[in-house]
mmCIF file of C-alpha atoms in Angstrom:
data_model
loop_
_atom_site.group_PDB
_atom_site.id
_atom_site.type_symbol
_atom_site.label_atom_id
_atom_site.label_comp_id
_atom_site.label_asym_id
_atom_site.label_seq_id
_atom_site.Cartn_x
_atom_site.Cartn_y
_atom_site.Cartn_z
ATOM 1 C CA MET A 19 0.308 -149.514 -114.396
ATOM 2 C CA TYR A 20 2.281 -146.552 -113.050
ATOM 3 C CA PHE A 21 0.993 -144.144 -115.669
ATOM 4 C CA GLU A 22 -2.594 -145.385 -115.361
ATOM 5 C CA PHE A 23 -2.340 -144.712 -111.646
ATOM 6 C CA MET A 24 -0.894 -141.243 -112.304
ATOM 7 C CA LYS A 25 -3.671 -140.423 -114.789
ATOM 8 C CA HIS A 26 -6.300 -141.460 -112.265
ATOM 9 C CA SER A 27 -4.612 -139.457 -109.542
ATOM 10 C CA ALA A 28 -4.403 -136.412 -111.797
ATOM 11 C CA GLN A 29 -8.078 -136.528 -112.622
ATOM 12 C CA THR A 30 -9.081 -137.022 -108.956
ATOM 13 C CA TRP A 31 -6.801 -134.150 -107.865
ATOM 14 C CA ILE A 32 -8.211 -131.739 -110.407
ATOM 15 C CA GLU A 33 -11.851 -132.655 -109.707
ATOM 16 C CA ASN A 34 -11.393 -132.113 -105.988
ATOM 17 C CA GLN A 35 -9.674 -128.706 -106.272
ATOM 18 C CA PRO A 36 -11.455 -125.651 -104.801
ATOM 19 C CA LYS A 37 -12.384 -122.976 -107.288
ATOM 20 C CA LYS A 38 -9.675 -120.655 -106.086
ATOM 21 C CA ARG A 39 -6.329 -122.225 -106.782
ATOM 22 C CA PRO A 40 -3.672 -121.992 -104.048
ATOM 23 C CA GLN A 41 -0.746 -119.638 -104.589
ATOM 24 C CA ALA A 42 1.893 -122.336 -104.310
ATOM 25 C CA PRO A 43 1.480 -125.325 -106.610
ATOM 26 C CA SER A 44 0.995 -128.675 -104.861
ATOM 27 C CA VAL A 45 3.083 -131.736 -105.545
ATOM 28 C CA SER A 46 0.326 -133.135 -107.842
ATOM 29 C CA GLU A 47 0.079 -129.923 -109.788
ATOM 30 C CA ARG A 48 3.877 -129.921 -110.248
ATOM 31 C CA ARG A 49 3.512 -133.413 -111.833
ATOM 32 C CA LEU A 50 0.856 -132.103 -114.222
ATOM 33 C CA TRP A 51 3.093 -129.200 -115.235
ATOM 34 C CA GLN A 52 5.986 -131.593 -115.822
ATOM 35 C CA ALA A 53 3.772 -133.609 -118.178
ATOM 36 C CA VAL A 54 3.034 -130.402 -120.074
ATOM 37 C CA VAL A 55 6.658 -129.346 -120.197
ATOM 38 C CA GLY A 56 7.680 -132.807 -121.480
ATOM 39 C CA ARG A 57 4.733 -132.991 -123.919
ATOM 40 C CA ASP A 58 4.014 -136.391 -122.391
ATOM 41 C CA ALA A 59 1.374 -138.037 -124.553
ATOM 42 C CA ARG A 60 0.732 -140.627 -121.883
ATOM 43 C CA TYR A 61 -1.301 -137.990 -120.045
ATOM 44 C CA ASP A 62 -3.475 -137.163 -123.019
ATOM 45 C CA GLY A 63 -7.054 -137.736 -121.932
ATOM 46 C CA ALA A 64 -6.165 -137.370 -118.235
ATOM 47 C CA PHE A 65 -6.390 -133.611 -118.209
ATOM 48 C CA VAL A 66 -6.113 -130.488 -120.313
ATOM 49 C CA TYR A 67 -4.296 -127.233 -119.564
ATOM 50 C CA ALA A 68 -5.527 -123.711 -120.414
ATOM 51 C CA VAL A 69 -3.604 -120.469 -120.854
ATOM 52 C CA HIS A 70 -5.084 -117.248 -119.522
ATOM 53 C CA SER A 71 -3.251 -114.976 -121.927
ATOM 54 C CA THR A 72 -4.534 -116.728 -125.060
ATOM 55 C CA GLY A 73 -7.837 -118.145 -123.830
ATOM 56 C CA ILE A 74 -6.989 -121.499 -125.353
ATOM 57 C CA TYR A 75 -6.762 -124.958 -123.799
ATOM 58 C CA CYS A 76 -4.603 -127.903 -125.056
ATOM 59 C CA ARG A 77 -3.818 -131.506 -124.440
ATOM 60 C CA PRO A 78 -0.487 -132.239 -122.563
ATOM 61 C CA SER A 79 1.344 -133.313 -125.730
ATOM 62 C CA CYS A 80 0.413 -130.236 -127.790
ATOM 63 C CA PRO A 81 3.427 -129.201 -129.913
ATOM 64 C CA SER A 82 2.666 -125.469 -129.476
ATOM 65 C CA ARG A 83 5.128 -123.223 -127.626
ATOM 66 C CA ARG A 84 4.993 -123.620 -123.894
ATOM 67 C CA PRO A 85 3.452 -120.735 -121.921
ATOM 68 C CA ARG A 86 4.695 -119.380 -118.613
ATOM 69 C CA ARG A 87 3.764 -121.433 -115.618
ATOM 70 C CA GLU A 88 1.808 -118.649 -113.903
ATOM 71 C CA ARG A 89 -0.544 -118.366 -116.882
ATOM 72 C CA VAL A 90 -1.565 -122.012 -116.859
ATOM 73 C CA VAL A 91 -4.539 -123.636 -115.137
ATOM 74 C CA PHE A 92 -5.488 -127.313 -115.320
ATOM 75 C CA PHE A 93 -8.916 -128.985 -115.945
ATOM 76 C CA ALA A 94 -9.989 -132.627 -115.797
ATOM 77 C CA ALA A 95 -11.897 -132.449 -119.119
ATOM 78 C CA PRO A 96 -12.345 -130.188 -122.151
ATOM 79 C CA GLU A 97 -15.946 -129.412 -121.029
ATOM 80 C CA ALA A 98 -14.655 -127.979 -117.731
ATOM 81 C CA ALA A 99 -12.219 -125.702 -119.586
ATOM 82 C CA GLU A 100 -14.977 -124.507 -121.926
ATOM 83 C CA ARG A 101 -17.294 -123.698 -119.083
ATOM 84 C CA GLU A 102 -14.652 -121.262 -117.899
ATOM 85 C CA GLY A 103 -14.545 -119.585 -121.334
ATOM 86 C CA PHE A 104 -11.521 -121.296 -122.908
ATOM 87 C CA ARG A 105 -11.467 -122.365 -126.563
ATOM 88 C CA PRO A 106 -9.971 -125.649 -127.871
ATOM 89 C CA CYS A 107 -6.596 -125.496 -129.578
ATOM 90 C CA ARG A 108 -6.796 -126.124 -133.341
ATOM 91 C CA ARG A 109 -3.376 -127.624 -133.456
ATOM 92 C CA CYS A 110 -3.752 -130.493 -131.021
ATOM 93 C CA ASP A 111 -7.572 -130.799 -130.985
ATOM 94 C CA PRO A 112 -7.983 -131.591 -127.275
ATOM 95 C CA ARG A 113 -11.589 -132.635 -127.826
ATOM 96 C CA GLY A 114 -10.566 -135.410 -130.147
ATOM 97 C CA THR A 115 -9.302 -138.813 -129.057
ATOM 98 C CA PRO A 116 -5.573 -139.404 -128.587
ATOM 99 C CA ARG A 117 -5.739 -141.864 -131.529
ATOM 100 C CA GLU A 118 -7.094 -139.096 -133.860
ATOM 101 C CA ALA A 119 -4.263 -136.810 -132.726
ATOM 102 C CA GLU A 120 -1.729 -139.549 -133.450
ATOM 103 C CA SER A 121 -3.209 -140.070 -136.931
ATOM 104 C CA ARG A 122 -2.869 -136.363 -137.726
ATOM 105 C CA LEU A 123 0.650 -136.413 -136.403
ATOM 106 C CA ILE A 124 1.727 -139.261 -138.664
ATOM 107 C CA SER A 125 -0.152 -137.789 -141.621
ATOM 108 C CA GLN A 126 1.880 -134.580 -141.101
ATOM 109 C CA ALA A 127 5.091 -136.555 -140.761
ATOM 110 C CA CYS A 128 4.430 -138.502 -143.977
ATOM 111 C CA GLY A 129 3.787 -135.246 -145.839
ATOM 112 C CA MET A 130 7.025 -133.759 -144.577
ATOM 113 C CA ILE A 131 8.979 -136.892 -145.547
ATOM 114 C CA GLU A 132 7.473 -136.936 -149.010
ATOM 115 C CA ARG A 133 8.340 -133.282 -149.618
ATOM 116 C CA ALA A 134 11.862 -133.543 -148.176
ATOM 117 C CA SER A 135 14.921 -133.701 -150.484
ATOM 118 C CA ASP A 136 17.559 -134.538 -147.879
ATOM 119 C CA ASP A 137 19.411 -137.865 -148.030
ATOM 120 C CA PRO A 138 19.072 -139.354 -145.541
ATOM 121 C CA ILE A 139 15.971 -137.692 -144.161
ATOM 122 C CA ARG A 140 16.593 -136.417 -140.645
ATOM 123 C CA ILE A 141 13.894 -137.874 -138.469
ATOM 124 C CA GLU A 142 15.046 -135.572 -135.620
ATOM 125 C CA SER A 143 14.321 -132.588 -137.827
ATOM 126 C CA VAL A 144 10.828 -133.851 -138.617
ATOM 127 C CA ALA A 145 10.171 -134.560 -134.961
ATOM 128 C CA ARG A 146 11.366 -131.132 -133.901
ATOM 129 C CA GLN A 147 9.117 -129.406 -136.415
ATOM 130 C CA LEU A 148 6.116 -131.380 -135.169
ATOM 131 C CA GLY A 149 6.983 -130.653 -131.548
ATOM 132 C CA VAL A 150 7.464 -134.292 -130.463
ATOM 133 C CA SER A 151 10.432 -136.414 -129.495
ATOM 134 C CA PRO A 152 12.153 -138.609 -132.121
ATOM 135 C CA PHE A 153 11.472 -141.585 -129.949
ATOM 136 C CA ARG A 154 7.711 -140.924 -129.854
ATOM 137 C CA LEU A 155 7.574 -140.256 -133.581
ATOM 138 C CA GLN A 156 9.402 -143.521 -134.325
ATOM 139 C CA ARG A 157 7.127 -145.517 -132.029
ATOM 140 C CA VAL A 158 3.798 -144.076 -133.258
ATOM 141 C CA PHE A 159 4.953 -144.203 -136.900
ATOM 142 C CA ARG A 160 5.769 -147.903 -136.658
ATOM 143 C CA ARG A 161 2.472 -148.707 -134.917
ATOM 144 C CA LEU A 162 0.260 -146.810 -137.416
ATOM 145 C CA VAL A 163 2.148 -147.255 -140.707
ATOM 146 C CA GLY A 164 3.822 -150.565 -140.045
ATOM 147 C CA ILE A 165 7.359 -149.477 -140.921
ATOM 148 C CA SER A 166 9.895 -146.969 -139.546
ATOM 149 C CA PRO A 167 10.022 -143.360 -140.818
ATOM 150 C CA GLY A 168 13.433 -144.179 -142.365
ATOM 151 C CA ALA A 169 11.988 -147.114 -144.312
ATOM 152 C CA TYR A 170 9.101 -144.987 -145.436
ATOM 153 C CA ALA A 171 11.488 -142.276 -146.683
ATOM 154 C CA GLN A 172 13.520 -144.940 -148.514
ATOM 155 C CA SER A 173 10.420 -146.262 -150.257
ATOM 156 C CA ILE A 174 9.472 -142.746 -151.389
ATOM 157 C CA ARG A 175 12.900 -142.050 -152.805
ATOM 158 C CA LEU A 176 12.983 -145.432 -154.608
ATOM 159 C CA ARG A 177 9.534 -144.793 -156.095
ATOM 160 C CA ARG A 178 10.642 -141.356 -157.372
ATOM 161 C CA PHE A 179 13.820 -142.942 -158.827
ATOM 162 C CA LYS A 180 11.825 -145.631 -160.671
ATOM 163 C CA ASN A 181 9.412 -143.015 -162.053
ATOM 164 C CA ARG A 182 12.327 -140.856 -163.323
ATOM 165 C CA LEU A 183 13.872 -143.866 -165.049
ATOM 166 C CA ARG A 184 10.569 -144.790 -166.688
ATOM 167 C CA GLU A 185 10.200 -141.214 -167.879
ATOM 168 C CA GLY A 186 13.540 -141.471 -169.689
ATOM 169 C CA SER A 187 16.055 -139.911 -167.299
ATOM 170 C CA ASP A 188 19.554 -141.403 -167.125
ATOM 171 C CA VAL A 189 20.573 -143.054 -163.849
ATOM 172 C CA THR A 190 22.715 -140.180 -162.625
ATOM 173 C CA SER A 191 20.032 -137.564 -163.153
ATOM 174 C CA ALA A 192 17.325 -139.831 -161.733
ATOM 175 C CA LEU A 193 19.170 -140.577 -158.531
ATOM 176 C CA TYR A 194 19.707 -136.896 -157.659
ATOM 177 C CA GLU A 195 16.183 -135.912 -158.687
ATOM 178 C CA ALA A 196 14.818 -138.613 -156.422
ATOM 179 C CA GLY A 197 16.711 -137.275 -153.432
ATOM 180 C CA TYR A 198 19.728 -139.631 -153.191
ATOM 181 C CA GLY A 199 22.796 -137.756 -151.983
ATOM 182 C CA SER A 200 25.143 -140.173 -153.730
ATOM 183 C CA SER A 201 25.161 -143.140 -156.066
ATOM 184 C CA SER A 202 26.595 -145.373 -153.339
ATOM 185 C CA ARG A 203 23.463 -144.944 -151.248
ATOM 186 C CA LEU A 204 21.295 -145.883 -154.192
ATOM 187 C CA TYR A 205 23.274 -148.979 -155.130
ATOM 188 C CA GLU A 206 23.642 -150.292 -151.596
ATOM 189 C CA ARG A 207 19.884 -150.287 -151.087
ATOM 190 C CA SER A 208 18.343 -150.818 -154.464
ATOM 191 C CA ASN A 209 18.963 -154.478 -155.282
ATOM 192 C CA GLY A 210 16.669 -155.747 -152.532
ATOM 193 C CA HIS A 211 13.794 -153.615 -153.848
ATOM 194 C CA LEU A 212 14.336 -153.544 -157.573
ATOM 195 C CA GLY A 213 15.651 -157.081 -157.867
ATOM 196 C CA MET A 214 18.482 -155.820 -160.071
ATOM 197 C CA THR A 215 20.876 -152.927 -160.383
ATOM 198 C CA PRO A 216 19.427 -149.443 -161.014
ATOM 199 C CA ALA A 217 20.925 -149.378 -164.495
ATOM 200 C CA THR A 218 19.348 -152.680 -165.321
ATOM 201 C CA TYR A 219 15.960 -151.457 -164.082
ATOM 202 C CA GLY A 220 16.418 -148.276 -166.128
ATOM 203 C CA ARG A 221 16.948 -150.384 -169.181
ATOM 204 C CA GLY A 222 13.641 -152.174 -168.541
ATOM 205 C CA GLY A 223 15.117 -155.242 -166.898
ATOM 206 C CA GLN A 224 17.860 -155.854 -169.426
ATOM 207 C CA GLY A 225 19.763 -158.936 -168.574
ATOM 208 C CA MET A 226 16.905 -160.598 -166.690
ATOM 209 C CA GLU A 227 15.655 -163.979 -167.828
ATOM 210 C CA ILE A 228 11.928 -164.476 -167.294
ATOM 211 C CA GLY A 229 10.108 -167.511 -168.542
ATOM 212 C CA TYR A 230 6.338 -167.739 -168.808
ATOM 213 C CA THR A 231 3.504 -169.721 -170.140
ATOM 214 C CA ILE A 232 -0.279 -169.320 -170.455
ATOM 215 C CA ALA A 233 -2.723 -172.110 -169.669
ATOM 216 C CA PRO A 234 -6.507 -172.608 -169.685
ATOM 217 C CA THR A 235 -8.294 -172.800 -166.342
ATOM 218 C CA PRO A 236 -11.918 -172.709 -165.112
ATOM 219 C CA LEU A 237 -11.393 -168.937 -164.615
ATOM 220 C CA GLY A 238 -10.107 -168.255 -168.121
ATOM 221 C CA ARG A 239 -6.480 -167.911 -169.145
ATOM 222 C CA VAL A 240 -3.699 -167.708 -166.525
ATOM 223 C CA LEU A 241 -0.182 -166.435 -167.152
ATOM 224 C CA VAL A 242 2.520 -167.735 -164.884
ATOM 225 C CA ALA A 243 5.945 -166.170 -165.069
ATOM 226 C CA GLY A 244 9.094 -166.516 -162.992
ATOM 227 C CA THR A 245 12.827 -166.557 -162.637
ATOM 228 C CA ALA A 246 15.033 -169.291 -161.333
ATOM 229 C CA LYS A 247 14.128 -168.219 -157.773
ATOM 230 C CA GLY A 248 10.345 -168.412 -157.983
ATOM 231 C CA ILE A 249 7.099 -167.000 -159.324
ATOM 232 C CA SER A 250 7.202 -163.347 -160.201
ATOM 233 C CA ALA A 251 3.755 -162.896 -161.779
ATOM 234 C CA ILE A 252 0.388 -164.659 -162.033
ATOM 235 C CA TYR A 253 -2.203 -162.849 -164.174
ATOM 236 C CA LEU A 254 -5.773 -163.855 -164.988
ATOM 237 C CA GLY A 255 -7.616 -162.832 -168.147
ATOM 238 C CA ASP A 256 -9.354 -163.780 -171.421
ATOM 239 C CA SER A 257 -6.746 -162.549 -173.931
ATOM 240 C CA GLU A 258 -3.321 -164.072 -174.178
ATOM 241 C CA GLU A 259 -2.071 -160.969 -175.968
ATOM 242 C CA ARG A 260 -3.119 -158.721 -173.100
ATOM 243 C CA LEU A 261 -1.591 -160.937 -170.479
ATOM 244 C CA GLU A 262 1.732 -160.980 -172.373
ATOM 245 C CA ALA A 263 1.588 -157.199 -172.891
ATOM 246 C CA THR A 264 1.106 -156.685 -169.119
ATOM 247 C CA LEU A 265 4.222 -158.721 -168.368
ATOM 248 C CA ARG A 266 6.362 -156.965 -171.021
ATOM 249 C CA ARG A 267 5.231 -153.571 -169.859
ATOM 250 C CA GLU A 268 6.923 -154.117 -166.519
ATOM 251 C CA TYR A 269 10.249 -155.291 -168.044
ATOM 252 C CA PRO A 270 10.330 -154.106 -171.688
ATOM 253 C CA ALA A 271 14.027 -154.926 -172.143
ATOM 254 C CA ALA A 272 14.219 -158.197 -170.183
ATOM 255 C CA THR A 273 14.724 -161.496 -171.889
ATOM 256 C CA ILE A 274 11.161 -162.770 -171.755
ATOM 257 C CA SER A 275 10.455 -166.025 -173.401
ATOM 258 C CA LYS A 276 7.521 -168.391 -173.568
ATOM 259 C CA ASN A 277 9.171 -171.199 -171.740
ATOM 260 C CA PRO A 278 6.641 -173.761 -170.445
ATOM 261 C CA ALA A 279 9.382 -176.025 -169.123
ATOM 262 C CA GLN A 280 10.702 -173.328 -166.750
ATOM 263 C CA VAL A 281 7.322 -172.851 -165.016
ATOM 264 C CA SER A 282 5.608 -176.141 -165.815
ATOM 265 C CA GLN A 283 5.636 -177.445 -162.234
ATOM 266 C CA TRP A 284 4.084 -174.243 -160.882
ATOM 267 C CA VAL A 285 1.471 -174.243 -163.588
ATOM 268 C CA ARG A 286 0.418 -177.789 -162.902
ATOM 269 C CA GLN A 287 -0.084 -177.067 -159.207
ATOM 270 C CA LEU A 288 -1.947 -173.860 -159.919
ATOM 271 C CA VAL A 289 -4.296 -175.439 -162.497
ATOM 272 C CA GLY A 290 -4.900 -178.359 -160.072
ATOM 273 C CA HIS A 291 -5.691 -175.842 -157.323
ATOM 274 C CA LEU A 292 -8.235 -173.990 -159.468
ATOM 275 C CA SER A 293 -9.826 -177.316 -160.468
ATOM 276 C CA GLY A 294 -10.262 -178.269 -156.809
ATOM 277 C CA GLU A 295 -7.770 -181.143 -157.033
ATOM 278 C CA GLN A 296 -5.086 -179.431 -154.879
ATOM 279 C CA PRO A 297 -6.611 -177.388 -152.110
ATOM 280 C CA GLU A 298 -3.368 -176.008 -150.675
ATOM 281 C CA LEU A 299 -0.596 -174.181 -152.589
ATOM 282 C CA ASP A 300 2.965 -173.893 -151.441
ATOM 283 C CA LEU A 301 4.803 -172.193 -154.287
ATOM 284 C CA PRO A 302 8.061 -170.165 -154.109
ATOM 285 C CA LEU A 303 7.698 -166.442 -154.776
ATOM 286 C CA ASP A 304 10.227 -164.050 -156.222
ATOM 287 C CA VAL A 305 8.302 -160.782 -155.954
ATOM 288 C CA LYS A 306 9.770 -157.446 -155.055
ATOM 289 C CA ALA A 307 7.940 -155.252 -152.524
ATOM 290 C CA THR A 308 8.209 -152.558 -149.942
ATOM 291 C CA ALA A 309 8.305 -153.658 -146.338
ATOM 292 C CA PHE A 310 4.655 -152.680 -145.897
ATOM 293 C CA GLN A 311 3.515 -154.506 -149.050
ATOM 294 C CA ARG A 312 5.272 -157.643 -147.886
ATOM 295 C CA ARG A 313 3.582 -157.434 -144.497
ATOM 296 C CA VAL A 314 0.160 -157.224 -146.127
ATOM 297 C CA TRP A 315 0.841 -160.003 -148.560
ATOM 298 C CA GLU A 316 2.125 -162.303 -145.819
ATOM 299 C CA ALA A 317 -1.014 -161.521 -143.817
ATOM 300 C CA LEU A 318 -3.187 -162.440 -146.800
ATOM 301 C CA GLN A 319 -1.469 -165.797 -147.009
ATOM 302 C CA GLN A 320 -2.469 -166.463 -143.388
ATOM 303 C CA ILE A 321 -6.211 -166.149 -144.140
ATOM 304 C CA PRO A 322 -7.641 -169.713 -144.069
ATOM 305 C CA ARG A 323 -9.011 -171.111 -147.316
ATOM 306 C CA GLY A 324 -12.757 -170.707 -147.546
ATOM 307 C CA THR A 325 -12.891 -167.639 -145.291
ATOM 308 C CA THR A 326 -12.752 -163.933 -145.840
ATOM 309 C CA ARG A 327 -11.579 -160.800 -144.005
ATOM 310 C CA SER A 328 -12.490 -157.179 -144.469
ATOM 311 C CA TYR A 329 -9.968 -154.494 -145.261
ATOM 312 C CA SER A 330 -10.527 -153.184 -141.755
ATOM 313 C CA ASP A 331 -9.968 -156.628 -140.189
ATOM 314 C CA LEU A 332 -6.681 -156.997 -142.027
ATOM 315 C CA ALA A 333 -5.574 -153.499 -141.075
ATOM 316 C CA ARG A 334 -6.325 -154.150 -137.433
ATOM 317 C CA SER A 335 -4.413 -157.449 -137.518
ATOM 318 C CA LEU A 336 -1.394 -155.454 -138.667
ATOM 319 C CA GLY A 337 -1.763 -152.951 -135.840
ATOM 320 C CA LEU A 338 -3.164 -150.282 -138.186
ATOM 321 C CA PRO A 339 -6.783 -149.671 -137.111
ATOM 322 C CA LYS A 340 -7.144 -146.853 -139.663
ATOM 323 C CA GLY A 341 -5.023 -148.340 -142.395
ATOM 324 C CA GLN A 342 -7.801 -149.686 -144.617
ATOM 325 C CA ARG A 343 -6.803 -147.614 -147.635
ATOM 326 C CA ALA A 344 -3.144 -148.514 -147.323
ATOM 327 C CA VAL A 345 -4.116 -152.186 -147.094
ATOM 328 C CA ALA A 346 -6.398 -151.859 -150.131
ATOM 329 C CA ARG A 347 -3.536 -150.313 -152.154
ATOM 330 C CA ALA A 348 -1.207 -153.180 -151.211
ATOM 331 C CA CYS A 349 -3.856 -155.675 -152.302
ATOM 332 C CA ALA A 350 -4.329 -153.863 -155.601
ATOM 333 C CA THR A 351 -0.573 -154.133 -156.391
ATOM 334 C CA ASN A 352 -0.423 -157.862 -155.665
ATOM 335 C CA PRO A 353 1.553 -159.361 -158.598
ATOM 336 C CA ALA A 354 0.799 -162.995 -157.908
ATOM 337 C CA ALA A 355 -2.927 -163.682 -157.919
ATOM 338 C CA ILE A 356 -4.249 -166.724 -156.027
ATOM 339 C CA VAL A 357 -0.914 -167.575 -154.436
ATOM 340 C CA ILE A 358 -1.194 -164.241 -152.564
ATOM 341 C CA PRO A 359 -4.963 -164.576 -152.028
ATOM 342 C CA CYS A 360 -6.183 -160.950 -152.122
ATOM 343 C CA HIS A 361 -9.536 -162.324 -153.333
ATOM 344 C CA ARG A 362 -10.246 -163.242 -149.712
ATOM 345 C CA ILE A 363 -10.557 -159.552 -148.791
ATOM 346 C CA VAL A 364 -14.049 -158.065 -148.930
ATOM 347 C CA ARG A 365 -15.811 -154.958 -147.801
ATOM 348 C CA GLU A 366 -17.043 -154.425 -144.233
ATOM 349 C CA ASP A 367 -20.631 -154.940 -145.358
ATOM 350 C CA GLY A 368 -19.769 -158.273 -147.056
ATOM 351 C CA GLY A 369 -19.643 -156.838 -150.571
ATOM 352 C CA LEU A 370 -16.935 -158.056 -152.885
ATOM 353 C CA GLY A 371 -15.191 -154.753 -153.192
ATOM 354 C CA GLY A 372 -12.687 -154.596 -156.020
ATOM 355 C CA TYR A 373 -10.476 -157.169 -157.804
ATOM 356 C CA ARG A 374 -7.906 -156.584 -160.461
ATOM 357 C CA TRP A 375 -8.945 -159.585 -162.480
ATOM 358 C CA GLY A 376 -12.722 -159.021 -162.349
ATOM 359 C CA LEU A 377 -15.425 -159.518 -159.750
ATOM 360 C CA LYS A 378 -16.829 -162.642 -161.482
ATOM 361 C CA ARG A 379 -13.483 -164.362 -161.032
ATOM 362 C CA LYS A 380 -13.313 -163.193 -157.418
ATOM 363 C CA GLN A 381 -16.728 -164.642 -156.648
ATOM 364 C CA ALA A 382 -15.818 -167.884 -158.441
ATOM 365 C CA LEU A 383 -12.634 -168.228 -156.350
ATOM 366 C CA LEU A 384 -14.517 -167.671 -153.110
ATOM 367 C CA ASP A 385 -17.294 -170.108 -154.093
ATOM 368 C CA ALA A 386 -14.833 -172.804 -154.998
ATOM 369 C CA GLU A 387 -12.871 -172.396 -151.727
ATOM 370 C CA THR A 388 -16.026 -172.489 -149.655
ATOM 371 C CA LYS A 389 -17.175 -175.613 -151.467
ATOM 372 C CA THR A 390 -13.825 -177.368 -150.907
ATOM 373 C CA ARG A 391 -13.691 -176.400 -147.235
ATOM 374 C CA THR A 392 -17.205 -177.661 -146.507
ATOM 375 C CA GLY A 393 -16.754 -180.749 -148.622
ATOM 376 C CA ASN A 394 -19.976 -180.120 -150.599
#
């Protein structure tokens, strides 16, 4: 409420100023200047400031170098600054909305984190290079991406590490190439994401025991695989060989056996669900994911049976109004079809969009759920 009042006061003060500015700044003008000095994004949209020596105007939070006070003049809106001959800053884009500026800020931060090789990544360094405070970067990053900059950096390093192992690098080489400063950092963080030690992952899951079976359903063949903790994979298809190959590709050295007894209870519930005999599923999952993927998958499980959401709807529900693509990627990597119901996500115009297991299966799932919900 305080900052909304201040923004309104700032706009009113600027609009009522005479054309010739007084020699000594008023109390209100001092407040505007303090917002500029502090790069206070809460004043973005309330006013812009222009610099006589450059002929450019900016939003208060612009990360550019601060000019001398005597060279600055304030305007209530970009149009007012342009009428006086000033040009918009290309760095902060004062004509755009604050949300657009925040999106560009986080896009730049993500790029810097992805290119960085430090371990751990210094968020203070990223913030300093972008001309914002670490606190603001953390807050905006969490709101737009859904996780902290540190968690994002960790997921980037872990992805690089996994790729290096799959390409044939040994663990020691892979961890340094991925940006880990020491093996202790890798081992203390990896189990929760890989589900095993790095060496085990590098050996294709050696030592893991995965049981699976394949059963007929109204949608074709379904492969259900899992560990003692829960379901790790549910695949749909027409060819048993392809379904088995998909599972073995992920863990080529794991102990994978066709063990119907291990997963029989889950299979019965799943087949009953697809046949319409068991509308609700409550099956344990043992899937590994990044923090963001887990948020998306949990949100998918909250969508009521027989209803759909668009990618945009799901992104907004997660506090990411422009995160449709990130949400779509998380849906595409869903390892447990049906239990994590990514088939309930459609395009904004109502079109089916994509589906890993085929659009015919997606439509059949939606039709069956609608029929069950309406009781027809």
